[in-house]
Short mmCIF file of C-alpha atoms in Angstrom, two decimals:
data_model
loop_
_atom_site.label_atom_id
_atom_site.label_comp_id
_atom_site.label_asym_id
_atom_site.label_seq_id
_atom_site.Cartn_x
_atom_site.Cartn_y
_atom_site.Cartn_z
CA MET H 28 3.33 22.89 -6.33
CA ASN H 29 1.29 20.75 -8.72
CA ILE H 30 0.44 17.14 -7.82
CA LEU H 31 -0.99 14.38 -10.01
CA ILE H 32 -2.86 11.54 -8.31
CA LEU H 33 -3.32 8.53 -10.60
CA SER H 34 -6.24 6.10 -10.36
CA ALA H 35 -7.90 8.15 -7.63
CA GLY H 36 -10.96 5.89 -7.45
CA THR H 37 -12.73 6.26 -4.12
CA ARG H 38 -9.78 7.72 -2.21
CA ASN H 39 -11.39 11.15 -1.72
CA LYS H 40 -9.56 11.80 1.53
CA ILE H 41 -6.12 11.57 -0.08
CA VAL H 42 -7.15 14.12 -2.72
CA GLN H 43 -8.54 16.40 -0.03
CA TYR H 44 -5.37 16.17 2.08
CA PHE H 45 -3.13 17.14 -0.82
CA LYS H 46 -5.42 20.02 -1.77
CA LYS H 47 -5.15 21.33 1.77
CA GLU H 48 -1.36 20.98 1.83
CA VAL H 49 -0.64 22.58 -1.57
CA GLY H 50 -2.84 25.55 -0.69
CA ALA H 51 -4.09 28.23 -3.04
CA GLU H 52 -0.77 28.42 -4.90
CA GLY H 53 -0.81 24.76 -5.93
CA CYS H 54 -3.02 22.44 -7.92
CA VAL H 55 -4.11 18.84 -7.38
CA ILE H 56 -5.07 16.93 -10.50
CA ALA H 57 -6.55 13.43 -10.49
CA THR H 58 -7.03 10.74 -13.11
CA ASP H 59 -9.17 7.66 -13.45
CA CYS H 60 -10.49 5.45 -16.23
CA SER H 61 -14.05 5.95 -14.94
CA ASN H 62 -16.04 9.15 -14.56
CA LEU H 63 -17.87 7.40 -11.71
CA ALA H 64 -14.73 7.57 -9.55
CA PRO H 65 -15.87 10.00 -6.83
CA ALA H 66 -12.39 11.14 -5.77
CA VAL H 67 -11.67 12.88 -9.07
CA TYR H 68 -14.39 15.44 -8.34
CA ASP H 69 -12.55 16.57 -5.21
CA ALA H 70 -9.52 17.51 -7.30
CA ASP H 71 -8.94 20.95 -8.85
CA LYS H 72 -9.04 19.27 -12.26
CA PHE H 73 -9.33 15.70 -13.50
CA TYR H 74 -8.59 13.71 -16.63
CA LEU H 75 -10.49 10.69 -17.85
CA VAL H 76 -7.79 8.31 -19.13
CA PRO H 77 -7.64 4.82 -20.68
CA ARG H 78 -7.19 1.75 -18.50
CA ILE H 79 -3.60 1.24 -17.42
CA THR H 80 -3.31 -1.82 -19.69
CA ALA H 81 -4.34 0.12 -22.79
CA PRO H 82 -1.74 0.98 -25.47
CA GLY H 83 -0.44 4.52 -25.05
CA TYR H 84 -1.46 4.83 -21.40
CA LEU H 85 1.98 5.86 -20.17
CA GLU H 86 2.36 8.39 -22.97
CA ARG H 87 -0.99 9.94 -22.02
CA ILE H 88 0.09 10.32 -18.38
CA LEU H 89 3.41 11.87 -19.41
CA GLU H 90 1.51 14.26 -21.68
CA ILE H 91 -0.64 15.36 -18.72
CA CYS H 92 2.46 15.80 -16.55
CA GLU H 93 4.09 18.03 -19.14
CA LYS H 94 0.94 20.02 -19.92
CA GLU H 95 0.05 20.66 -16.27
CA ARG H 96 3.66 21.15 -15.11
CA ILE H 97 3.29 18.41 -12.53
CA ASP H 98 5.94 18.41 -9.79
CA GLY H 99 5.08 15.07 -8.21
CA VAL H 100 3.01 12.04 -9.21
CA PHE H 101 1.86 8.91 -7.37
CA SER H 102 -0.72 6.18 -7.80
CA LEU H 103 -3.25 4.70 -5.40
CA ILE H 104 -3.51 1.23 -6.99
CA ASP H 105 -1.02 -1.61 -6.97
CA PRO H 106 -0.91 -2.48 -10.72
CA GLU H 107 0.32 1.03 -11.57
CA LEU H 108 3.15 1.30 -9.04
CA SER H 109 5.65 -0.82 -10.96
CA MET H 110 5.11 1.29 -14.07
CA LEU H 111 5.80 4.49 -12.13
CA ALA H 112 8.99 3.07 -10.64
CA LYS H 113 10.24 1.48 -13.87
CA GLU H 114 9.62 4.59 -15.98
CA LYS H 115 10.95 7.06 -13.40
CA ASP H 116 13.50 8.57 -15.80
CA ARG H 117 10.79 9.33 -18.37
CA PHE H 118 8.82 11.23 -15.74
CA LEU H 119 11.90 13.09 -14.56
CA ALA H 120 12.59 14.07 -18.17
CA VAL H 121 9.32 16.07 -18.23
CA GLY H 122 10.01 17.63 -14.82
CA THR H 123 7.87 15.27 -12.73
CA THR H 124 9.12 13.24 -9.76
CA PRO H 125 7.38 9.89 -9.10
CA ILE H 126 6.79 9.45 -5.36
CA ILE H 127 7.64 5.76 -5.29
CA SER H 128 10.24 3.29 -4.03
CA PRO H 129 12.85 1.74 -6.39
CA TYR H 130 11.51 -0.63 -9.04
CA ASP H 131 13.09 -3.85 -7.72
CA LEU H 132 11.73 -3.14 -4.25
CA VAL H 133 8.24 -2.45 -5.61
CA GLU H 134 8.35 -5.75 -7.48
CA THR H 135 9.46 -7.54 -4.30
CA CYS H 136 6.47 -6.11 -2.43
CA PHE H 137 4.07 -7.57 -5.00
CA ASP H 138 5.68 -11.01 -4.94
CA LYS H 139 4.77 -12.26 -1.47
CA TYR H 140 7.15 -15.20 -1.57
CA ARG H 141 10.02 -12.98 -2.70
CA MET H 142 9.21 -10.62 0.19
CA TYR H 143 9.18 -13.60 2.56
CA ARG H 144 12.65 -14.65 1.46
CA MET H 145 13.98 -11.10 1.84
CA LEU H 146 12.58 -10.83 5.36
CA CYS H 147 14.17 -14.19 6.24
CA GLU H 148 17.54 -13.04 4.87
CA MET H 149 17.27 -9.89 7.01
CA LYS H 150 16.39 -12.07 10.04
CA ILE H 151 13.12 -10.19 10.53
CA PRO H 152 10.32 -12.30 12.05
CA THR H 153 7.66 -13.25 9.50
CA GLY H 154 5.20 -16.10 8.98
CA MET H 155 6.48 -19.22 7.21
CA CYS H 156 5.61 -19.45 3.50
CA PHE H 157 5.64 -22.26 0.94
CA VAL H 158 5.11 -22.25 -2.82
CA GLU H 159 5.46 -26.02 -3.11
CA LYS H 160 2.68 -28.09 -1.54
CA GLU H 161 4.93 -31.06 -0.86
CA ALA H 162 7.41 -28.90 1.06
CA PHE H 163 4.53 -27.66 3.20
CA TYR H 164 3.23 -31.19 3.84
CA GLU H 165 6.73 -32.26 4.93
CA ALA H 166 6.91 -29.30 7.31
CA VAL H 167 3.55 -30.33 8.80
CA GLU H 168 4.82 -33.89 9.37
CA LYS H 169 7.92 -32.50 11.10
CA GLY H 170 5.78 -30.34 13.36
CA GLU H 171 7.26 -27.09 11.99
CA ILE H 172 3.84 -25.72 11.03
CA SER H 173 0.24 -26.71 11.64
CA TYR H 174 -3.25 -26.09 10.32
CA PRO H 175 -5.04 -23.80 9.73
CA VAL H 176 -3.02 -21.84 7.14
CA PHE H 177 -3.72 -19.13 4.60
CA VAL H 178 -3.67 -19.99 0.89
CA LYS H 179 -3.25 -16.88 -1.25
CA PRO H 180 -1.94 -15.73 -4.63
CA VAL H 181 1.82 -15.10 -4.74
CA LYS H 182 0.95 -11.86 -6.48
CA GLY H 183 -2.31 -10.22 -5.54
CA SER H 184 -4.05 -7.44 -3.64
CA ALA H 185 -7.35 -6.44 -1.99
CA SER H 186 -7.58 -9.88 -0.29
CA ILE H 187 -8.73 -11.47 -3.57
CA ASN H 188 -8.69 -15.31 -3.55
CA ILE H 189 -7.29 -15.49 0.00
CA ASN H 190 -8.66 -18.51 1.84
CA LYS H 191 -8.14 -20.10 5.23
CA ALA H 192 -7.50 -23.83 4.87
CA GLY H 193 -7.77 -26.36 7.67
CA SER H 194 -6.79 -29.56 5.88
CA ARG H 195 -4.76 -31.08 3.08
CA GLU H 196 -7.98 -31.68 1.12
CA GLU H 197 -8.85 -27.98 1.22
CA ILE H 198 -5.37 -27.02 0.02
CA GLU H 199 -5.56 -29.48 -2.86
CA LEU H 200 -8.94 -28.06 -3.89
CA LEU H 201 -7.68 -24.45 -3.80
CA PHE H 202 -4.59 -25.32 -5.85
CA ARG H 203 -6.86 -26.91 -8.45
CA LEU H 204 -9.10 -23.84 -8.57
CA TYR H 205 -6.44 -21.12 -8.74
CA ASP H 206 -2.97 -20.67 -10.19
CA ASP H 207 0.24 -19.29 -8.65
CA LEU H 208 -0.70 -19.84 -5.02
CA MET H 209 1.39 -19.98 -1.88
CA ILE H 210 0.73 -21.32 1.62
CA GLN H 211 1.35 -18.94 4.52
CA GLU H 212 1.48 -19.62 8.23
CA TYR H 213 -1.63 -18.47 10.07
CA LEU H 214 -0.50 -16.03 12.73
CA ASP H 215 -3.25 -16.13 15.32
CA GLY H 216 -2.45 -12.87 17.02
CA GLN H 217 -3.18 -9.14 17.11
CA GLU H 218 -2.89 -7.41 13.74
CA TYR H 219 -1.41 -3.93 13.33
CA GLY H 220 -0.98 -1.56 10.42
CA ALA H 221 1.86 0.93 10.02
CA ASP H 222 1.76 4.04 7.84
CA VAL H 223 5.38 4.97 7.15
CA TYR H 224 7.12 7.82 5.33
CA ILE H 225 10.73 7.50 4.19
CA ASP H 226 12.35 10.77 3.16
CA MET H 227 13.09 10.80 -0.57
CA ILE H 228 16.24 12.85 -0.03
CA SER H 229 17.84 11.52 3.16
CA GLY H 230 16.48 7.96 3.05
CA LYS H 231 15.57 8.25 6.73
CA CYS H 232 12.27 7.06 8.15
CA THR H 233 10.80 10.42 9.17
CA SER H 234 7.32 9.46 10.36
CA LEU H 235 5.69 6.27 11.52
CA PHE H 236 2.12 5.72 12.68
CA VAL H 237 0.90 2.39 14.07
CA LYS H 238 -2.73 1.42 14.51
CA LYS H 239 -4.12 -1.64 16.22
CA LYS H 240 -6.67 -3.16 13.85
CA ILE H 241 -10.06 -3.80 15.43
CA LYS H 242 -12.15 -4.70 12.38
CA MET H 243 -11.40 -5.34 8.71
CA ARG H 244 -13.63 -5.06 5.63
CA ALA H 245 -12.72 -6.04 2.04
CA GLY H 246 -9.03 -6.15 2.93
CA GLU H 247 -8.96 -2.67 4.48
CA THR H 248 -8.98 -1.46 8.07
CA ASP H 249 -12.52 -0.49 9.06
CA LYS H 250 -11.95 0.30 12.75
CA SER H 251 -8.64 0.88 14.52
CA VAL H 252 -6.99 2.58 17.47
CA SER H 253 -3.65 4.40 17.50
CA TYR H 254 -0.86 2.49 19.22
CA LYS H 255 2.73 3.12 20.29
CA ASN H 256 5.55 0.67 20.96
CA GLU H 257 9.23 1.59 20.81
CA GLU H 258 10.32 -1.96 19.96
CA LEU H 259 7.96 -2.02 16.98
CA PHE H 260 9.05 1.48 15.90
CA ALA H 261 12.69 0.34 15.91
CA LEU H 262 11.89 -2.83 13.93
CA ILE H 263 10.03 -0.92 11.21
CA LYS H 264 12.55 1.93 11.01
CA ASP H 265 15.47 -0.48 10.62
CA PHE H 266 13.61 -2.52 8.01
CA VAL H 267 12.52 0.33 5.72
CA GLU H 268 15.86 2.14 5.86
CA LYS H 269 17.94 -0.97 5.16
CA CYS H 270 15.69 -1.94 2.24
CA GLY H 271 15.81 1.54 0.70
CA PHE H 272 12.11 2.37 0.57
CA ARG H 273 11.11 5.92 -0.38
CA GLY H 274 7.93 7.93 0.09
CA MET H 275 4.84 6.46 1.72
CA ILE H 276 4.41 2.77 2.42
CA ASP H 277 1.91 0.65 4.32
CA ILE H 278 2.95 -2.38 6.39
CA ASP H 279 0.85 -5.21 7.87
CA ILE H 280 2.18 -6.64 11.14
CA PHE H 281 1.11 -9.39 13.54
CA GLU H 282 2.02 -9.74 17.21
CA LYS H 283 2.11 -13.22 18.70
CA ASN H 284 3.53 -14.18 22.10
CA GLY H 285 5.32 -10.84 22.39
CA THR H 286 7.01 -11.01 18.97
CA TYR H 287 6.17 -8.70 16.06
CA TYR H 288 6.01 -10.33 12.62
CA ILE H 289 6.04 -8.31 9.38
CA SER H 290 3.48 -9.82 7.03
CA GLU H 291 3.06 -7.65 3.92
CA VAL H 292 4.34 -4.35 2.55
CA ASN H 293 2.44 -2.06 0.16
CA PRO H 294 4.55 0.73 -1.40
CA ARG H 295 1.70 3.28 -1.43
CA PHE H 296 -0.83 4.97 0.83
CA GLY H 297 -2.73 2.33 2.77
CA GLY H 298 -6.51 2.34 2.99
CA GLY H 299 -6.30 3.26 6.67
CA TYR H 300 -4.02 6.28 6.20
CA PRO H 301 -6.78 8.80 7.10
CA HIS H 302 -6.39 7.60 10.71
CA ALA H 303 -2.74 8.70 10.68
CA TYR H 304 -3.47 12.07 9.06
CA ALA H 305 -6.20 12.82 11.60
CA CYS H 306 -3.64 12.13 14.34
CA GLY H 307 -1.21 14.66 12.86
CA VAL H 308 1.04 12.34 10.81
CA ASN H 309 1.20 14.50 7.70
CA MET H 310 2.71 12.46 4.85
CA PRO H 311 1.35 14.69 2.05
CA GLY H 312 3.16 17.62 3.68
CA GLN H 313 6.37 15.60 3.88
CA ALA H 314 6.11 14.62 0.21
CA LEU H 315 5.71 18.29 -0.75
CA GLU H 316 8.77 19.23 1.31
CA ASN H 317 10.82 16.63 -0.54
CA LEU H 318 9.56 17.82 -3.92
CA ALA H 319 10.69 21.31 -2.93
CA GLY H 320 14.18 19.91 -2.27
CA ARG H 321 13.99 19.94 1.52
CA GLU H 322 14.61 17.07 3.94
CA ASN H 323 12.03 16.33 6.62
CA PRO H 324 12.85 16.12 10.34
CA VAL H 325 12.39 12.75 12.06
CA THR H 326 9.10 12.77 14.02
CA ILE H 327 8.52 9.06 14.67
CA GLY H 328 5.74 8.41 17.16
CA ASN H 329 4.67 12.05 17.31
CA TYR H 330 0.97 11.34 17.86
CA LYS H 331 -1.44 10.46 20.66
CA GLU H 332 -2.18 6.86 21.60
CA GLY H 333 -5.75 5.65 22.03
CA VAL H 334 -7.38 7.64 19.20
CA CYS H 335 -9.94 5.55 17.29
CA MET H 336 -10.88 5.56 13.62
CA MET H 337 -14.36 4.39 12.55
CA LYS H 338 -15.05 4.26 8.80
CA TYR H 339 -18.59 4.79 7.57
CA ASN H 340 -20.32 4.97 4.20
CA GLU H 341 -20.86 8.18 2.24
CA ILE H 342 -22.25 8.86 -1.22
CA ALA H 343 -21.59 11.33 -4.02
CA ILE H 344 -24.39 12.60 -6.27
CA ARG H 345 -23.64 14.23 -9.62
CA ASP H 346 -25.85 15.16 -12.57
CA MET H 347 -24.20 13.47 -15.57
CA SER H 348 -27.05 13.72 -18.04
CA GLY H 349 -25.65 14.08 -21.52
CA GLU H 350 -22.33 12.47 -20.56
CA THR H 351 -21.17 9.01 -21.57
CA ILE H 352 -20.84 6.94 -18.41
CA ARG H 353 -17.54 5.09 -18.19
CA GLU H 354 -17.49 2.43 -15.56
#
């Protein structure tokens, strides 16, 4: 089994997990636009490719898929996921299966207000959102929502340009500084993250790992502890299966006054997935089973509660004298 990991960046652990799962008979290949991306050096082979916005990028990736006889491909960055989903047929034509949810669903995940409306239509608890300032101010006057609130881009990732606002003046300033913003209810409660795998053949949620977030850094979980709750499992399972997600997804959840609220959905491996893998929730193995044409058994909650993850810094050193450094 040959796997291609696009935009590997600093996600060394994901590359390592797939190398372990494919074994000696398989091959894990990584790409990145920079030869200072440490994860590519953990792969069996890597390709230095243009930026995803460059002309001919897709054709270059398809060329690699065909040349290396890639069975499955996925990306680790948000801007590339829509391309994978939209061009799925072109990948299938060269014998490669994109491990990704349907295109419309991927697009919904990246439009936070569109996701909010979908959650409301499904009657799933979520924080109130507004794209019009005046509608928000009216809701404040009616007592439907109160300060503080989050002001964030409708489309965005990595917690870029997300600000907590405690007054109308702050909101007005942020809307002058940035474009395409929305106002989101501040849920002052415990935050959780869920790593979820939805079988690409059966459409069933086959594994689900929940972690209670203890500390965040740069939009990613820095410290967490494994957590189990049957009510939350049922909520997530029902949500992902009804929507039609496929492969691995990452969900942000808040709990306030005994109610779980779904906040955001990322249709890819989350930054905290290593916690799940260390607890035995093997999504790379499940992806390989699907690529081999086999359904996975349902193993939701099959892990130990109370196991902590603590991220720490590491470095990679490589002699690149004589090479052109591409940042």
